[in-house]
PDB file of C-alpha atoms in Angstrom:
ATOM      1  CA  THR Q 438      12.867  -5.243 -11.234  1.00  0.00           C
ATOM      2  CA  ARG Q 439      10.832  -2.284 -10.649  1.00  0.00           C
ATOM      3  CA  THR Q 440       7.796  -1.448 -11.558  1.00  0.00           C
ATOM      4  CA  SER Q 441       7.154   2.224 -12.172  1.00  0.00           C
ATOM      5  CA  PHE Q 442       3.801   3.229 -11.515  1.00  0.00           C
ATOM      6  CA  THR Q 443       2.384   6.147 -13.154  1.00  0.00           C
ATOM      7  CA  VAL Q 444       0.626   8.812 -10.972  1.00  0.00           C
ATOM      8  CA  GLU Q 445      -3.024   6.850 -11.904  1.00  0.00           C
ATOM      9  CA  GLN Q 446      -1.973   3.679 -10.151  1.00  0.00           C
ATOM     10  CA  LEU Q 447       0.042   4.957  -7.200  1.00  0.00           C
ATOM     11  CA  GLU Q 448      -3.455   6.996  -6.345  1.00  0.00           C
ATOM     12  CA  GLY Q 449      -5.935   4.019  -6.774  1.00  0.00           C
ATOM     13  CA  LEU Q 450      -3.036   1.897  -4.946  1.00  0.00           C
ATOM     14  CA  GLU Q 451      -2.857   4.743  -2.325  1.00  0.00           C
ATOM     15  CA  LYS Q 452      -6.334   4.682  -1.791  1.00  0.00           C
ATOM     16  CA  TYR Q 453      -7.166   1.231  -1.156  1.00  0.00           C
ATOM     17  CA  PHE Q 454      -4.242   0.985   1.222  1.00  0.00           C
ATOM     18  CA  LYS Q 455      -6.118   3.995   3.021  1.00  0.00           C
ATOM     19  CA  GLU Q 456      -9.321   2.921   3.588  1.00  0.00           C
ATOM     20  CA  ASN Q 457      -8.013  -0.884   3.763  1.00  0.00           C
ATOM     21  CA  GLN Q 458      -5.559  -2.176   5.732  1.00  0.00           C
ATOM     22  CA  TYR Q 459      -5.969  -5.944   5.376  1.00  0.00           C
ATOM     23  CA  VAL Q 460      -6.249  -6.867   1.462  1.00  0.00           C
ATOM     24  CA  THR Q 461      -7.793 -10.209   0.492  1.00  0.00           C
ATOM     25  CA  SER Q 462      -7.227 -12.197  -2.425  1.00  0.00           C
ATOM     26  CA  SER Q 463      -9.970 -11.528  -4.160  1.00  0.00           C
ATOM     27  CA  ASP Q 464      -9.720  -7.747  -4.242  1.00  0.00           C
ATOM     28  CA  ARG Q 465      -6.363  -7.854  -4.798  1.00  0.00           C
ATOM     29  CA  LYS Q 466      -7.181  -9.593  -8.143  1.00  0.00           C
ATOM     30  CA  ILE Q 467      -9.882  -6.353  -8.275  1.00  0.00           C
ATOM     31  CA  ILE Q 468      -7.603  -3.922  -7.805  1.00  0.00           C
ATOM     32  CA  ALA Q 469      -4.687  -5.313 -10.414  1.00  0.00           C
ATOM     33  CA  ASP Q 470      -6.862  -5.837 -12.941  1.00  0.00           C
ATOM     34  CA  ARG Q 471      -8.942  -1.961 -12.377  1.00  0.00           C
ATOM     35  CA  LEU Q 472      -4.917  -0.550 -12.875  1.00  0.00           C
ATOM     36  CA  ALA Q 473      -3.816  -3.101 -15.056  1.00  0.00           C
ATOM     37  CA  LEU Q 474      -0.544  -3.860 -12.723  1.00  0.00           C
ATOM     38  CA  SER Q 475       0.218  -8.147 -11.493  1.00  0.00           C
ATOM     39  CA  GLU Q 476      -1.045  -9.179  -8.140  1.00  0.00           C
ATOM     40  CA  THR Q 477       2.133 -10.220  -7.506  1.00  0.00           C
ATOM     41  CA  GLN Q 478       3.300  -5.949  -7.672  1.00  0.00           C
ATOM     42  CA  VAL Q 479      -0.559  -5.632  -5.664  1.00  0.00           C
ATOM     43  CA  SER Q 480       1.606  -7.262  -3.347  1.00  0.00           C
ATOM     44  CA  HIS Q 481       4.746  -5.324  -3.387  1.00  0.00           C
ATOM     45  CA  PHE Q 482       3.535  -2.132  -3.479  1.00  0.00           C
ATOM     46  CA  ARG Q 483       2.029  -2.914   0.007  1.00  0.00           C
ATOM     47  CA  VAL Q 484       5.076  -4.664   2.022  1.00  0.00           C
ATOM     48  CA  GLY Q 485       6.507  -1.336   0.011  1.00  0.00           C
ATOM     49  CA  ILE Q 486       4.235   0.662   2.028  1.00  0.00           C
ATOM     50  CA  GLN Q 487       4.794  -1.076   5.526  1.00  0.00           C
ATOM     51  CA  ILE Q 488       8.629  -1.274   5.328  1.00  0.00           C
ATOM     52  CA  THR Q 489       8.592   3.192   4.205  1.00  0.00           C
ATOM     53  CA  CYS Q 490       6.354   3.672   7.152  1.00  0.00           C
ATOM     54  CA  LEU Q 491       8.154   1.654   9.681  1.00  0.00           C
ATOM     55  CA  ARG Q 492      11.684   3.365   8.196  1.00  0.00           C
ATOM     56  CA  ALA Q 493      10.090   6.647   8.081  1.00  0.00           C
ATOM     57  CA  CYS Q 494       8.099   7.978  10.432  1.00  0.00           C
ATOM     58  CA  CYS Q 495       6.704   4.681  12.901  1.00  0.00           C
ATOM     59  CA  PHE Q 496       9.310   4.643  15.186  1.00  0.00           C
ATOM     60  CA  GLY Q 497       8.771   8.299  15.427  1.00  0.00           C
ATOM     61  CA  ALA Q 498       5.096   8.226  15.238  1.00  0.00           C
ATOM     62  CA  TYR Q 499       5.721   5.468  17.795  1.00  0.00           C
ATOM     63  CA  ALA Q 500       8.265   7.760  19.873  1.00  0.00           C
ATOM     64  CA  LEU Q 501       4.945  10.168  20.027  1.00  0.00           C
ATOM     65  CA  ASN Q 502       2.529   7.641  20.959  1.00  0.00           C
ATOM     66  CA  LYS Q 503       0.529   8.523  16.978  1.00  0.00           C
ATOM     67  CA  GLN Q 504      -0.502   6.314  14.484  1.00  0.00           C
ATOM     68  CA  CYS Q 505       1.574   6.052  11.126  1.00  0.00           C
ATOM     69  CA  HIS Q 506      -0.062   8.118   8.856  1.00  0.00           C
ATOM     70  CA  LEU Q 507      -1.091   5.376   6.202  1.00  0.00           C
ATOM     71  CA  PHE Q 508      -2.500   3.708   8.308  1.00  0.00           C
ATOM     72  CA  VAL Q 509      -4.961   6.328  10.023  1.00  0.00           C
TER      73      VAL Q 509
END
């Protein structure tokens, strides 16, 4: 099933992943605990960002020789 993230969860996840391109297992646990999510949900959110970035902006950004806005 799909997770319906709250606004606070989305903001927390987006903030973390904009500041950190990679997540360690201990960080994933901390983030999950802080945002009342499972570690799997945190991992799936990260994968979702990568896929969304590729589909929505990276191909265009690549053509323009720019970096995806989610990983600046």
